Amino acid sequence: SQTIHQWPATLVQPVGSPLSLECTVEGTSNPNLYWYRQAAGRGLQLLFYSVGIGQISSEVPQNLSASRPQDRQFILSSKKLLLSDSGFYLCAWVRGQGLGNTEAFFGQGTRLTVV
Amino acid sequence: AQKVTQAQTEISVVEKEDVTLDCVYETRDTTYYLFWYKQPPSGELVFLIRRNSFDEQNEISGRYSWNFQKSTSSFNFTITASQVVDSAVYFCALSVYSGAGSYQLTFGKGTKLSVIP
């Protein structure tokens, strides 16, 4: 069965520090991978998605970047965090092929607080 | 561009009452998929249901039921005899194929449901 791992679960970082959140998927190959952010009391905002190794699409200009060094690994990074980067970050995957198999499965999320 | 609107930001009901969560979507694609997710206080999103654009048959799963109407671009979610464990934020989402193996998944802003004992 497929599983998705996301870590760390919680993170408190000072303003200006770097960030690296990691997400890995097991049990599937060539998934579409997504990073979402959920600010307090708000909905899910798509940040990045990737259909393959080295391929990243950015939905919103921001202080963040993403990379996909391996098929089942998706990393969210920042060189210098801002207070506004605080939020709940969710990684998700969707099967990359086949109509109908398009539900997204989410990791447990990382609650980031920038202080 | 795709859009999902959940007009109800927060709803409170007393336990055992029925409650309907509204979802209205916009897309120009003729093939698309609609979803409902539940986000309990723990934060993880839990997949509840998927509906494709060619299947307007309503679905019932225990206390949950979904009403998909293409004519009004709505995909509403009803919980019958609500329970305290139903308290969560519920998200409606829309997925369309955007080519090259990529699906664009758009979420509504969510409806926070509080079930009061």
Coordinates of C-alpha atoms in Angstrom, one line a residue:
Chain A
S1 CA 0.0 0.0 0.0
Q2 CA 1.0 3.6 -0.5
T3 CA 2.1 5.8 2.3
I4 CA 3.3 9.3 2.6
H5 CA 5.7 10.6 5.2
Q6 CA 6.3 14.2 6.1
W7 CA 8.6 15.6 8.7
P8 CA 9.1 17.2 11.0
A9 CA 5.6 17.4 12.6
T10 CA 6.3 20.7 14.3
L11 CA 9.0 23.3 13.8
V12 CA 9.8 26.6 15.4
Q13 CA 12.3 28.7 13.5
P14 CA 13.6 32.3 13.9
V15 CA 13.1 34.9 11.3
G16 CA 15.9 34.8 8.7
S17 CA 16.8 31.1 9.3
P18 CA 16.6 28.5 6.5
L19 CA 14.0 25.9 6.1
S20 CA 13.8 22.4 4.8
L21 CA 10.7 20.2 4.9
E22 CA 10.8 16.8 3.5
C23 CA 8.2 14.5 2.0
T24 CA 8.5 11.0 0.8
V25 CA 6.1 8.6 -0.8
E26 CA 6.3 4.8 -0.6
G27 CA 4.5 2.2 -2.6
T28 CA 4.0 4.0 -5.9
S29 CA 6.1 5.4 -8.7
N30 CA 6.0 8.6 -10.7
P31 CA 3.4 10.3 -8.4
N32 CA 2.4 13.9 -8.8
L33 CA 3.5 15.7 -5.7
Y34 CA 2.2 18.8 -4.1
W35 CA 3.0 21.3 -1.4
Y36 CA 0.1 23.1 0.2
R37 CA 0.1 25.7 3.0
Q38 CA -2.8 26.4 5.3
A39 CA -2.5 29.6 7.2
A40 CA -4.4 29.9 10.5
G41 CA -8.1 29.9 9.9
R42 CA -7.8 29.8 6.2
G43 CA -8.0 27.3 3.4
L44 CA -5.4 25.3 1.5
Q45 CA -3.1 27.3 -0.8
L46 CA -1.2 25.4 -3.5
L47 CA 2.5 26.3 -3.4
F48 CA 4.2 23.9 -5.7
Y49 CA 3.5 20.8 -7.7
S50 CA 5.8 18.3 -9.5
V51 CA 5.0 15.7 -12.2
G52 CA 8.5 14.3 -12.2
I53 CA 12.1 14.4 -11.0
G54 CA 13.5 17.9 -11.3
Q55 CA 10.2 19.3 -12.6
I56 CA 8.7 22.0 -10.3
S57 CA 5.7 24.3 -11.0
S58 CA 5.2 27.2 -8.7
E59 CA 1.7 28.5 -8.2
V60 CA 2.4 31.5 -6.0
P61 CA 5.4 33.8 -5.9
Q62 CA 6.9 33.7 -2.5
N63 CA 9.8 33.2 -0.3
L64 CA 9.8 29.5 -0.7
S65 CA 11.2 27.0 -3.2
A66 CA 10.8 23.3 -3.9
S67 CA 12.9 20.5 -5.3
R68 CA 12.3 17.0 -6.4
P69 CA 15.7 15.2 -6.3
Q70 CA 14.2 11.7 -6.5
D71 CA 11.0 10.3 -7.9
R72 CA 9.3 9.9 -4.5
Q73 CA 10.9 12.8 -2.6
F74 CA 9.7 16.4 -2.5
I75 CA 11.4 19.1 -0.5
L76 CA 10.2 22.5 0.5
S77 CA 12.9 25.1 1.3
S78 CA 13.6 28.6 2.2
K79 CA 16.8 30.5 2.5
K80 CA 15.4 33.1 4.9
L81 CA 12.1 32.6 6.7
L82 CA 9.7 35.4 7.1
L83 CA 7.0 35.7 9.8
S84 CA 4.4 35.3 7.1
D85 CA 5.8 31.9 6.3
S86 CA 4.2 30.5 9.5
G87 CA 1.5 28.0 8.8
F88 CA 0.6 24.4 8.4
Y89 CA 2.3 22.8 5.4
L90 CA 0.9 19.7 3.8
C91 CA 2.5 17.4 1.3
A92 CA 0.2 15.4 -1.0
W93 CA 0.5 12.9 -3.8
V94 CA -1.7 11.9 -6.7
R95 CA -1.3 9.0 -9.0
G96 CA 0.4 10.3 -12.1
Q97 CA -1.5 8.2 -14.6
G98 CA -5.0 7.0 -15.2
L99 CA -8.2 8.9 -15.2
G100 CA -10.3 8.3 -12.2
N101 CA -7.4 7.7 -9.8
T102 CA -7.0 11.3 -8.9
E103 CA -7.8 11.6 -5.2
A104 CA -4.9 13.2 -3.3
F105 CA -3.4 11.6 -0.3
F106 CA -1.9 13.9 2.3
G107 CA 0.9 13.6 4.8
Q108 CA 0.3 14.5 8.4
G109 CA 1.6 18.0 8.0
T110 CA 4.2 20.3 9.5
R111 CA 3.2 23.1 11.7
L112 CA 5.8 25.8 11.2
T113 CA 6.0 28.8 13.5
V114 CA 8.4 31.6 12.6
V115 CA 9.3 33.7 15.6
Chain B
A1 CA -9.2 28.7 -14.1
Q2 CA -10.8 26.5 -11.5
K3 CA -12.6 27.8 -8.4
V4 CA -14.3 26.2 -5.5
T5 CA -16.5 28.1 -3.2
Q6 CA -17.6 27.0 0.3
A7 CA -19.7 29.9 1.4
Q8 CA -20.2 28.6 4.9
T9 CA -17.1 29.5 7.0
E10 CA -18.4 28.0 10.2
I11 CA -21.4 26.0 11.2
S12 CA -22.5 24.9 14.7
V13 CA -25.1 22.3 15.2
V14 CA -26.4 20.4 18.2
E15 CA -25.6 16.7 18.3
K16 CA -28.1 14.5 16.3
E17 CA -29.1 17.4 14.0
D18 CA -28.6 17.0 10.3
V19 CA -26.2 19.4 8.6
T20 CA -25.5 20.2 5.0
L21 CA -22.2 21.7 3.8
D22 CA -22.4 23.6 0.5
C23 CA -19.8 23.5 -2.3
V24 CA -20.0 25.3 -5.6
Y25 CA -17.4 24.9 -8.2
E26 CA -16.3 26.5 -11.5
T27 CA -14.5 25.0 -14.4
R28 CA -14.6 25.0 -18.1
D29 CA -13.4 21.4 -18.4
T30 CA -15.9 18.8 -19.2
T31 CA -14.0 16.1 -17.4
Y32 CA -13.3 16.8 -13.7
Y33 CA -13.3 15.3 -10.3
L34 CA -14.8 16.5 -7.1
F35 CA -13.8 15.6 -3.6
W36 CA -14.6 16.1 0.0
Y37 CA -11.9 15.9 2.7
K38 CA -12.2 16.0 6.4
Q39 CA -9.5 17.8 8.5
P40 CA -9.9 16.9 12.2
P41 CA -8.0 18.9 14.9
S42 CA -5.0 16.7 14.4
G43 CA -4.5 18.4 11.0
E44 CA -4.2 15.5 8.6
L45 CA -6.6 15.6 5.7
V46 CA -8.8 12.5 5.3
F47 CA -10.3 11.7 1.9
L48 CA -14.0 11.1 2.1
I49 CA -15.3 10.8 -1.4
R50 CA -14.5 11.3 -5.1
R51 CA -17.0 12.0 -7.9
N52 CA -16.3 12.3 -11.6
S53 CA -18.1 14.7 -13.8
F54 CA -19.9 12.0 -15.7
D55 CA -21.5 10.4 -12.7
E56 CA -24.3 12.5 -11.1
Q57 CA -25.6 9.6 -9.0
N58 CA -25.8 10.7 -5.4
E59 CA -24.1 8.6 -2.9
I60 CA -24.8 7.6 0.7
S61 CA -22.2 6.1 3.1
G62 CA -23.6 5.6 6.5
R63 CA -24.5 9.0 7.9
Y64 CA -22.8 10.8 5.0
S65 CA -24.5 11.6 1.7
W66 CA -23.4 13.7 -1.2
N67 CA -25.6 15.5 -3.7
F68 CA -23.9 16.3 -7.0
Q69 CA -25.8 18.5 -9.4
K70 CA -24.0 19.6 -12.6
S71 CA -26.9 22.0 -13.5
T72 CA -26.0 24.2 -10.5
S73 CA -22.3 23.2 -10.3
S74 CA -22.8 22.1 -6.8
F75 CA -21.5 19.1 -4.7
N76 CA -23.1 19.3 -1.3
F77 CA -22.3 17.1 1.6
T78 CA -24.9 16.2 4.3
I79 CA -24.2 14.6 7.6
T80 CA -27.3 13.0 9.2
A81 CA -27.6 12.7 12.9
S82 CA -24.4 14.5 13.6
Q83 CA -22.0 13.4 16.3
V84 CA -19.3 15.2 18.2
V85 CA -16.7 13.2 16.3
D86 CA -17.9 15.0 13.1
S87 CA -16.4 18.2 14.4
A88 CA -13.7 19.2 11.9
V89 CA -13.0 21.4 9.0
Y90 CA -14.4 20.0 5.7
F91 CA -12.9 20.9 2.4
C92 CA -14.4 20.5 -1.0
A93 CA -11.9 20.2 -3.9
L94 CA -11.9 20.1 -7.7
S95 CA -9.4 18.3 -9.9
V96 CA -8.9 18.7 -13.6
Y97 CA -6.3 17.2 -15.8
S98 CA -3.9 19.8 -17.0
G99 CA -1.8 17.8 -19.3
A100 CA 1.6 16.0 -19.2
G101 CA 0.4 13.7 -16.4
S102 CA -0.5 16.6 -14.1
Y103 CA -3.7 17.2 -12.2
Q104 CA -4.6 20.6 -10.9
L105 CA -6.2 20.3 -7.6
T106 CA -8.1 23.3 -6.2
F107 CA -9.5 23.4 -2.7
G108 CA -12.3 25.6 -1.2
K109 CA -11.5 27.5 1.9
G110 CA -13.2 25.0 4.1
T111 CA -16.2 24.9 6.4
K112 CA -15.5 24.5 10.1
L113 CA -18.2 22.3 11.6
S114 CA -18.7 22.2 15.4
V115 CA -21.1 19.6 16.8
I116 CA -22.2 20.6 20.3
P117 CA -23.1 17.7 22.7

